[in-house]
Coordinates of C-alpha atoms in Angstrom, one line a residue:
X99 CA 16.7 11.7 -8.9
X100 CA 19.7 9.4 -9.9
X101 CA 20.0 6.4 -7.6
X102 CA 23.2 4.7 -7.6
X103 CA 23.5 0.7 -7.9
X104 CA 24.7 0.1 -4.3
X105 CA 21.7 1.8 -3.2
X106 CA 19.4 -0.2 -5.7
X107 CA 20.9 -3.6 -4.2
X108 CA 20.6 -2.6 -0.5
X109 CA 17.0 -2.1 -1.4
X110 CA 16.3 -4.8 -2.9
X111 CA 18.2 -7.0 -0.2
X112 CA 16.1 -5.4 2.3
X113 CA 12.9 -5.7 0.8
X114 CA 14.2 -9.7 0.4
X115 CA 15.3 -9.7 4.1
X116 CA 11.7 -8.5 4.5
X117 CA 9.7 -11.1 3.5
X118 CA 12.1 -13.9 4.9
X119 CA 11.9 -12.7 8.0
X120 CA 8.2 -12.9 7.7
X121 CA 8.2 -16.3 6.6
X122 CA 10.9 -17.8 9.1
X123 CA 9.3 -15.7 12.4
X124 CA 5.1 -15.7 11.1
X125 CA 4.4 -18.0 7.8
X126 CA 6.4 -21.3 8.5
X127 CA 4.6 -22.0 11.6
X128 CA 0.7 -22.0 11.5
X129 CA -1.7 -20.2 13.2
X130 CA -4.4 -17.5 13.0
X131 CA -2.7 -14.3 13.9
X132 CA -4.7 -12.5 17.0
X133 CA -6.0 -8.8 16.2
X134 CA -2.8 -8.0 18.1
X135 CA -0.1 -9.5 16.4
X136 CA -1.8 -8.2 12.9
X137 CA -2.3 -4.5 14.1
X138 CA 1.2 -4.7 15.6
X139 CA 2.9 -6.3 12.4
X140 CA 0.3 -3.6 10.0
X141 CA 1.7 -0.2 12.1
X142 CA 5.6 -1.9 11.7
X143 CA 6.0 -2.3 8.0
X144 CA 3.4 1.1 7.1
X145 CA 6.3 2.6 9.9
X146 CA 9.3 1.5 7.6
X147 CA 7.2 2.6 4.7
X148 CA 7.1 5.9 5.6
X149 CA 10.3 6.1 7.0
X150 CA 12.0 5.4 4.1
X151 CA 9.3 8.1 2.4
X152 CA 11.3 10.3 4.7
X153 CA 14.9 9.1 3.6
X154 CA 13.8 10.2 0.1
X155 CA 12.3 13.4 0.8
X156 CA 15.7 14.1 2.9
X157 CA 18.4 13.0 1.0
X158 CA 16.7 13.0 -2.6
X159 CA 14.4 16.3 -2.2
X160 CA 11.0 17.5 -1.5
X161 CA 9.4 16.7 -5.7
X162 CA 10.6 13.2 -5.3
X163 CA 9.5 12.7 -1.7
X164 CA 5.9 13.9 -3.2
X165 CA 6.2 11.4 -6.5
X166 CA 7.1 8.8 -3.4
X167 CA 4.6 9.3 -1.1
X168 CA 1.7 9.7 -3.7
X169 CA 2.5 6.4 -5.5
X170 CA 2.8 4.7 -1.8
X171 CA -0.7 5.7 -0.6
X172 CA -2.2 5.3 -4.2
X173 CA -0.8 1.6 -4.3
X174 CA -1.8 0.7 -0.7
X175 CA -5.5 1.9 -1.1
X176 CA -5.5 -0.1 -4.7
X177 CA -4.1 -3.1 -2.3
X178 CA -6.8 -3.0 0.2
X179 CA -9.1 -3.2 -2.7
X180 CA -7.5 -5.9 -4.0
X181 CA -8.0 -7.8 -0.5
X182 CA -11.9 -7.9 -1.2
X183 CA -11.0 -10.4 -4.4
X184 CA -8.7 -12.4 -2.0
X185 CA -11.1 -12.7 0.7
X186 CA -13.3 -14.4 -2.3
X187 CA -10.4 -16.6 -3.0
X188 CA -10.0 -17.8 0.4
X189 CA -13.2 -18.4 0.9
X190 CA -13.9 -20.7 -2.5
X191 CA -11.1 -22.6 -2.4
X192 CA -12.0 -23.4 1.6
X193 CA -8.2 -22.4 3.0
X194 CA -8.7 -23.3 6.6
X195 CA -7.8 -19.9 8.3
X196 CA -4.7 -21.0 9.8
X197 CA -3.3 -21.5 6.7
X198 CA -4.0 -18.6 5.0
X199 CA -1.0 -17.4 5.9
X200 CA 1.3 -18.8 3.5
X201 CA -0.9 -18.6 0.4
X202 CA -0.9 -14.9 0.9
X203 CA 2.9 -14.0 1.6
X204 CA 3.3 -17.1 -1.4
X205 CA 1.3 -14.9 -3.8
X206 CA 2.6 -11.2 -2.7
X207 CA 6.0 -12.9 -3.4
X208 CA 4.8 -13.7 -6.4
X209 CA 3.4 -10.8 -7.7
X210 CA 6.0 -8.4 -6.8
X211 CA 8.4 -10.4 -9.5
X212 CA 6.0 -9.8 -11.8
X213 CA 5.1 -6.3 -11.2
X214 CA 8.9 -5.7 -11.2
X215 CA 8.8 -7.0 -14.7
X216 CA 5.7 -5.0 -15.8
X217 CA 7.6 -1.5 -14.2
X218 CA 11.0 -2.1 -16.0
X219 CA 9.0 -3.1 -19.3
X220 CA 6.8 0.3 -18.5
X221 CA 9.6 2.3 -18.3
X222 CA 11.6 1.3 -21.3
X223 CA 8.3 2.1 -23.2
X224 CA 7.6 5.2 -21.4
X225 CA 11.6 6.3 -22.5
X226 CA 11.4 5.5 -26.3
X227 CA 7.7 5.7 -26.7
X228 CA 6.2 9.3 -25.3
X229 CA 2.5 8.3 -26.9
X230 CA 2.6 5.5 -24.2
X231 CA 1.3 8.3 -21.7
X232 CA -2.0 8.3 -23.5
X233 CA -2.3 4.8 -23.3
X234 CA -1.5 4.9 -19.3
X235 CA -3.9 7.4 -19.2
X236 CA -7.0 5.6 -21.2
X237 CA -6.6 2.8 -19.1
X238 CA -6.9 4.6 -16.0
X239 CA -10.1 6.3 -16.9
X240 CA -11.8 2.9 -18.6
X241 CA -10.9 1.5 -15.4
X242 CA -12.1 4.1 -13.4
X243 CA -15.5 3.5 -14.9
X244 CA -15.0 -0.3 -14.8
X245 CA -15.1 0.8 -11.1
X246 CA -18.4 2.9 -11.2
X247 CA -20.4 0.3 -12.7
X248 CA -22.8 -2.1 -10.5
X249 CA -20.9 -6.0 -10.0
X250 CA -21.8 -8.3 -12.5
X251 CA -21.7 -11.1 -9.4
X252 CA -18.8 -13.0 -7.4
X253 CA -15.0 -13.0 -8.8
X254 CA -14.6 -16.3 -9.4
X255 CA -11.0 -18.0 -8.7
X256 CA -10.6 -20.1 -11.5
X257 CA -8.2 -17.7 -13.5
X258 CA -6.3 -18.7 -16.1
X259 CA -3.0 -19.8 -14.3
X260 CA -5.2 -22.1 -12.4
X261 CA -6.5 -23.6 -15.2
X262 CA -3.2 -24.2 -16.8
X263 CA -2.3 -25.8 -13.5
X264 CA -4.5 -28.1 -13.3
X265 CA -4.1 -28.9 -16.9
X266 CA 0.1 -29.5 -16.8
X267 CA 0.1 -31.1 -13.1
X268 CA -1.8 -33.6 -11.0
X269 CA -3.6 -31.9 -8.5
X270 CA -4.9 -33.4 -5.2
X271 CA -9.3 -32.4 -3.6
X272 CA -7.7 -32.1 -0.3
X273 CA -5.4 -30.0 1.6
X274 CA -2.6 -31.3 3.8
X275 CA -1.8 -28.8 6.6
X276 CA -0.1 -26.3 4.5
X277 CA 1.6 -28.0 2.1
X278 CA 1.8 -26.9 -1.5
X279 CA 3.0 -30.4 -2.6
X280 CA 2.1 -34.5 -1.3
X281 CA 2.1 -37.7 -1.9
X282 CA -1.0 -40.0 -3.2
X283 CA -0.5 -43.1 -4.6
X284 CA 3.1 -42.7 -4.6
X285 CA 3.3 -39.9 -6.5
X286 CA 3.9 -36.5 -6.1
X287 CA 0.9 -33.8 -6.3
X288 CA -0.2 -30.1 -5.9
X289 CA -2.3 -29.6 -3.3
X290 CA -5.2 -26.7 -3.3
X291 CA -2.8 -24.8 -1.4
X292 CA -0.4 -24.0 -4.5
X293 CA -3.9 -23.9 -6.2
X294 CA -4.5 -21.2 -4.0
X295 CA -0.9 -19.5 -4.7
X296 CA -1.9 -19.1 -8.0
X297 CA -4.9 -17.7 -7.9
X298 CA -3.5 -14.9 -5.8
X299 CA -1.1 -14.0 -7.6
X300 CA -2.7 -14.4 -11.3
X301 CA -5.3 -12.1 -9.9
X302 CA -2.8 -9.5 -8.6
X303 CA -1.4 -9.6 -12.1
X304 CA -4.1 -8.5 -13.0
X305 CA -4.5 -5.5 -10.9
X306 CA -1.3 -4.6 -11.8
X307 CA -2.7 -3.7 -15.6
X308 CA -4.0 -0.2 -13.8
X309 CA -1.8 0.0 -10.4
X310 CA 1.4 0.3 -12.3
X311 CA 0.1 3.0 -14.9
X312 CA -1.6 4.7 -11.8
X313 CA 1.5 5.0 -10.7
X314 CA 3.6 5.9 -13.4
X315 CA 1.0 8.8 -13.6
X316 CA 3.0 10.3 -10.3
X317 CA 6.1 9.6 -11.0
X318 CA 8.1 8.2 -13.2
X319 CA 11.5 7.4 -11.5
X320 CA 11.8 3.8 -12.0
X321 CA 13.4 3.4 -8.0
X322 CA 10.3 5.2 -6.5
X323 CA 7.7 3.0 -8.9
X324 CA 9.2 -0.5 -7.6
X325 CA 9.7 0.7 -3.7
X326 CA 6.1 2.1 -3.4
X327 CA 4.9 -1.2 -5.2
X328 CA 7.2 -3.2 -3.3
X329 CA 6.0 -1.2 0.3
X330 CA 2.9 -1.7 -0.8
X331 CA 2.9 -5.3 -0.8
X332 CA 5.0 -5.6 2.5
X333 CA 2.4 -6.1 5.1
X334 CA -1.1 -7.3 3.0
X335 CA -1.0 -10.1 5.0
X336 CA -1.2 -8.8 8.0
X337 CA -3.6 -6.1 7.0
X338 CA -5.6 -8.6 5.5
X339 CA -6.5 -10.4 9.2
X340 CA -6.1 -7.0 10.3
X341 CA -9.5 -5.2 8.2
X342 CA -10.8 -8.5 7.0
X343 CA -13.9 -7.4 9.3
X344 CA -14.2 -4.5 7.9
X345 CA -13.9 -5.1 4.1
X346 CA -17.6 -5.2 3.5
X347 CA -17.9 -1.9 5.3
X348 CA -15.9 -0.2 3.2
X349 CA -18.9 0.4 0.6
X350 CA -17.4 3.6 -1.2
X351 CA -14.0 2.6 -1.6
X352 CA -14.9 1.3 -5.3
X353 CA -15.8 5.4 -5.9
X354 CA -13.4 7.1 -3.8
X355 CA -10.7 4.5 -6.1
X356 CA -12.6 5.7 -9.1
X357 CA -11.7 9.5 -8.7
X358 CA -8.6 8.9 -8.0
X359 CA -7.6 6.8 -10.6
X360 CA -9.6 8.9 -13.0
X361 CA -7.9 12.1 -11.5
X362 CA -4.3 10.5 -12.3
X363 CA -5.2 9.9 -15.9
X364 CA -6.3 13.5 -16.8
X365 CA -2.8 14.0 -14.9
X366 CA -1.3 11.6 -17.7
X367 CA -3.2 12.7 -20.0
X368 CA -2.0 16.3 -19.9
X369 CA 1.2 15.2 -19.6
X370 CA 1.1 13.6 -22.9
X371 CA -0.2 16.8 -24.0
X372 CA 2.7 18.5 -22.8
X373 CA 5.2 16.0 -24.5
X374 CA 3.4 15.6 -27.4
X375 CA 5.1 14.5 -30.8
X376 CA 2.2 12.2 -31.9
X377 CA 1.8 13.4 -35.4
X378 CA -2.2 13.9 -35.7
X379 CA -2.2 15.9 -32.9
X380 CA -1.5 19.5 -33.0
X381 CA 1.2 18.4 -35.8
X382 CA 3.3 16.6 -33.3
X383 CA 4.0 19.8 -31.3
X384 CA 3.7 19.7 -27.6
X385 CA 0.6 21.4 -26.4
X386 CA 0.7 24.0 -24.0
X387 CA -1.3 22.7 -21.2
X388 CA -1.2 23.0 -17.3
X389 CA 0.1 20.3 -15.6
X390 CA -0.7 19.0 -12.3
X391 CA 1.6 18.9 -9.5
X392 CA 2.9 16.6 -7.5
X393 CA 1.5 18.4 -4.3
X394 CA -1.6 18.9 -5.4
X395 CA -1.7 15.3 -6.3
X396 CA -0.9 13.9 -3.0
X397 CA -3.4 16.1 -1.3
X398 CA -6.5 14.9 -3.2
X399 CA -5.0 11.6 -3.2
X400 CA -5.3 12.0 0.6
X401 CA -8.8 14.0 0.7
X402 CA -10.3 11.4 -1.4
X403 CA -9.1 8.5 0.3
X404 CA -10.1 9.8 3.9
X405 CA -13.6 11.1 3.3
X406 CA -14.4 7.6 1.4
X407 CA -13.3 5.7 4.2
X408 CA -14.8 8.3 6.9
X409 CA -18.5 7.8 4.9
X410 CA -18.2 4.3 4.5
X411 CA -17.6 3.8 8.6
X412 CA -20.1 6.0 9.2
X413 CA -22.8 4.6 6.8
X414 CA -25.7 2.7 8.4
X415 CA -25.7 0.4 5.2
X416 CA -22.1 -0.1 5.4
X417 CA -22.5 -1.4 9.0
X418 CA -25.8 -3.9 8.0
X419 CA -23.2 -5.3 5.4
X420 CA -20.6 -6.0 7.2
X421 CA -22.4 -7.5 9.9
X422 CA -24.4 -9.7 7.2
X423 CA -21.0 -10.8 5.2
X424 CA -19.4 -11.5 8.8
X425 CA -22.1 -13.8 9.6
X426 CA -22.2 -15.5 6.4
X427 CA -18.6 -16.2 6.1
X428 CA -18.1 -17.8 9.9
X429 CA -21.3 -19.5 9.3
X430 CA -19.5 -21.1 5.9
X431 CA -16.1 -21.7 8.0
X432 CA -17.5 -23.5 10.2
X433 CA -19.6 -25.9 8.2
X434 CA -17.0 -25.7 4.8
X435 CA -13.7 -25.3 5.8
X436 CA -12.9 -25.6 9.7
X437 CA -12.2 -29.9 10.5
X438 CA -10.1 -28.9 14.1
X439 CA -12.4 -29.1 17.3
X440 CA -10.8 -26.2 18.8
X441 CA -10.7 -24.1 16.0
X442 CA -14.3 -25.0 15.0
X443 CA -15.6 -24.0 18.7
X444 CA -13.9 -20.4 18.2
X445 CA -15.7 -19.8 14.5
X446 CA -18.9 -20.7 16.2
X447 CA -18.2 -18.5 18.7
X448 CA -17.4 -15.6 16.2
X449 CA -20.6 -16.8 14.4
X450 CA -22.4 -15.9 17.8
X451 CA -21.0 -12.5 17.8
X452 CA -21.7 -11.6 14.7
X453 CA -25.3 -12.8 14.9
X454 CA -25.1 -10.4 17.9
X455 CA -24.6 -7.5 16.1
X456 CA -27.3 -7.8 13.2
X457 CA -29.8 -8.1 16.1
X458 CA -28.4 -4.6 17.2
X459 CA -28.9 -2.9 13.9
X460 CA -31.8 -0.5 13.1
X461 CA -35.5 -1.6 12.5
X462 CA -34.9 -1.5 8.8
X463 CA -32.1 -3.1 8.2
X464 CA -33.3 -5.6 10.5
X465 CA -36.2 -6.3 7.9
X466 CA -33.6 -6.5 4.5
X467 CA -32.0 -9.6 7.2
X468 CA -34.5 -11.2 7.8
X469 CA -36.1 -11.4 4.2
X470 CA -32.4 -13.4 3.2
X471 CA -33.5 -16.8 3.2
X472 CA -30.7 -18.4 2.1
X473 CA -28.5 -16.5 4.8
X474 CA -31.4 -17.6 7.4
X475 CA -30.6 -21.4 6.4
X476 CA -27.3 -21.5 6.2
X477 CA -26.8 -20.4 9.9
X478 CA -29.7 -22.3 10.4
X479 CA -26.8 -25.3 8.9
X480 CA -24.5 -24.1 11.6
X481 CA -26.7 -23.9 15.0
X482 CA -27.6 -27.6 14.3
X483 CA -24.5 -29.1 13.3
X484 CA -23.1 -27.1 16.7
X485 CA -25.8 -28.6 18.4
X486 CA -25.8 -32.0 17.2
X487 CA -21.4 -32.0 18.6
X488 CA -22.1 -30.7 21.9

């Protein structure tokens, strides 16, 4: 599908009217969106997602509608798993909730210039190098298993591009509203806010080293790689308030990620196969292999994703987590982060609720709750310092 250069700019306009529009009318101002506004804001931008999907299929043809709609769901499921590491991120550097805001549409900016610079460099290898395939495709299977294995313990913030920034530029212990720079001492500083920029986006780097060769594995017209990528990343914020409750009950989203991402590199895999002119294999002759097709691709993409998520909701462990992470992180907002009255009386109310629902769960899960002391004093923290306000 040959896209012509007006139609690259009006995309990429769009995509830039995009996210100032979500900055000028959500970002700028503060506040903790409601479970409306977020839900609302979520169905709009996956709406223009798949609208656009249908431009393609319409006016480029049904194979690159496919490639389109495969990389989009592919990418947006990688996202929400990438919203698990950001929650982490919030919650280490303290970001009062309010404020969250920014960080995240900051660090979405930021990673979609630098996945635009990791497709275009892709894709010029992907031209002159055909062996590059392989390589795509190892990835995707290490990281596949990466995903299989049990978690070594908490991501921890302090990536590298934090650690350069605190090395090249003063940095200040506490926020000031959301500010990325202020003044102490007369001078000017970065505040844990750009901190917290940073770490976003450093991490989401990161992710792209298997999201962009999982998608290159569908398709690999450079205009549909950057606009799923690119309508991927429209509308994580708001998805992030949006599921942010239900992250912890999405327990087989790390597996159902897994076989997909392993699926795409035997697709890349026999791709390479099928291009071959790597000399120690089969004497630099393409192989004659069956390739896998775009529809089939999309529809286990699909099956995966929906049966993971459909176990996960419906998995008693899944629930007992969620309910015990919910609890923990309101208890830590409220004695950590949260310095506003008004806020602080609404986390403690979410703390309540959340307390409510672990006394609701089954006998046995029950028992694993109660046997967490340190969970046990921490809102133990909370109940007294609530008290000791009132």
């Amino acid at each position: 599908m040959d896209v012509p250069t007006p139609v690259w700019w009006l995309t990429i306009l769009g995509i830039a009217g995009l996210l100032l529009f979500d900055f000028f009318f959500h970002v700028r101002q503060a506040h903790v969106p409601t479970l409306r506004e977020a839900a609302v804001w979520s169905a709009l931008y996956v709406g223009i997602a798949l609208m656009f999907g249908v431009g393609v299929w319409m006016f480029g043809g049904a194979e690159p509608g496919a490639e389109y709609f495969a990389g989009y769901v592919t990418e947006k499921a990688l996202s929400v798993d990438n919203l698990f590491v950001f929650l982490v991120i919030m919650g280490s550097f303290r970001v009062p909730r309010a404020d969250q805001q920014k960080a995240l549409l900051f660090g979405i900016v930021f990673s979609l210039v630098a996945r635009t610079g990791f497709i275009f460099l892709g894709a010029a290898l992907i031209e002159r190098f055909a062996w590059v395939f392989y390589v795509f495709g190892l990835i995707l299977l290490l990281t596949a298993g990466n995903l299989l294995r049990p978690e070594g313990g908490e991501d921890h913030p302090d990536n590298l591009m934090v650690r350069l920034a605190r090395k090249l530029f003063r940095a200040s212990d506490t926020y000031d509203g959301d500010r990325l720079f202020t003044l102490r001492d007369g001078r000017r500083v970065m505040t844990p806010m750009l901190l917290v920029v940073i770490a976003l986006a450093g991490t989401d780097v990161l992710f792209a080293l298997d999201s962009i060769p999982a998608i290159f594995g569908l398709t690999q017209n450079v205009y549909l790689v950057f606009t799923a990528t690119a309508f991927s990343l429209l509308g994580l914020r708001q998805l992030y308030f949006l599921i942010d409750g239900l992250l912890d009950r999405l327990i087989y989203l790390a597996y159902g990620l897994a076989v997909i991402l392993a699926f795409i590199g035997v697709k890349l895999i026999l791709h390479a196969l099928h291009e071959n002119n790597v000399p120690f294999i089969n004497g630099g002759e393409p192989v004659n292999v069956t390739e896998i097709s775009t529809g089939l691709s999309l529809s286990v993409i699909v099956v995966v994703l929906f049966v993971t998520v459909a176990a996960s909701l419906a998995s008693p462990r899944g629930r007992a987590q969620n309910a015990v992470s919910a609890v923990r992180r309101h208890a830590q907002e409220y004695l950590e982060v949260e310095k506003e009255p008004a806020r602080r009386e609404e986390v403690f109310r979410e703390l309540a609720a959340a307390e409510a629902r672990l006394r609701e769960l089954p006998d046995r899960q029950r028992a694993r709750v109660a046997a967490d002391d340190r969970l046990a004093a921490l809102v133990g923290r909370a109940h007294a310092e609530h008290e000791a306000s009132e």
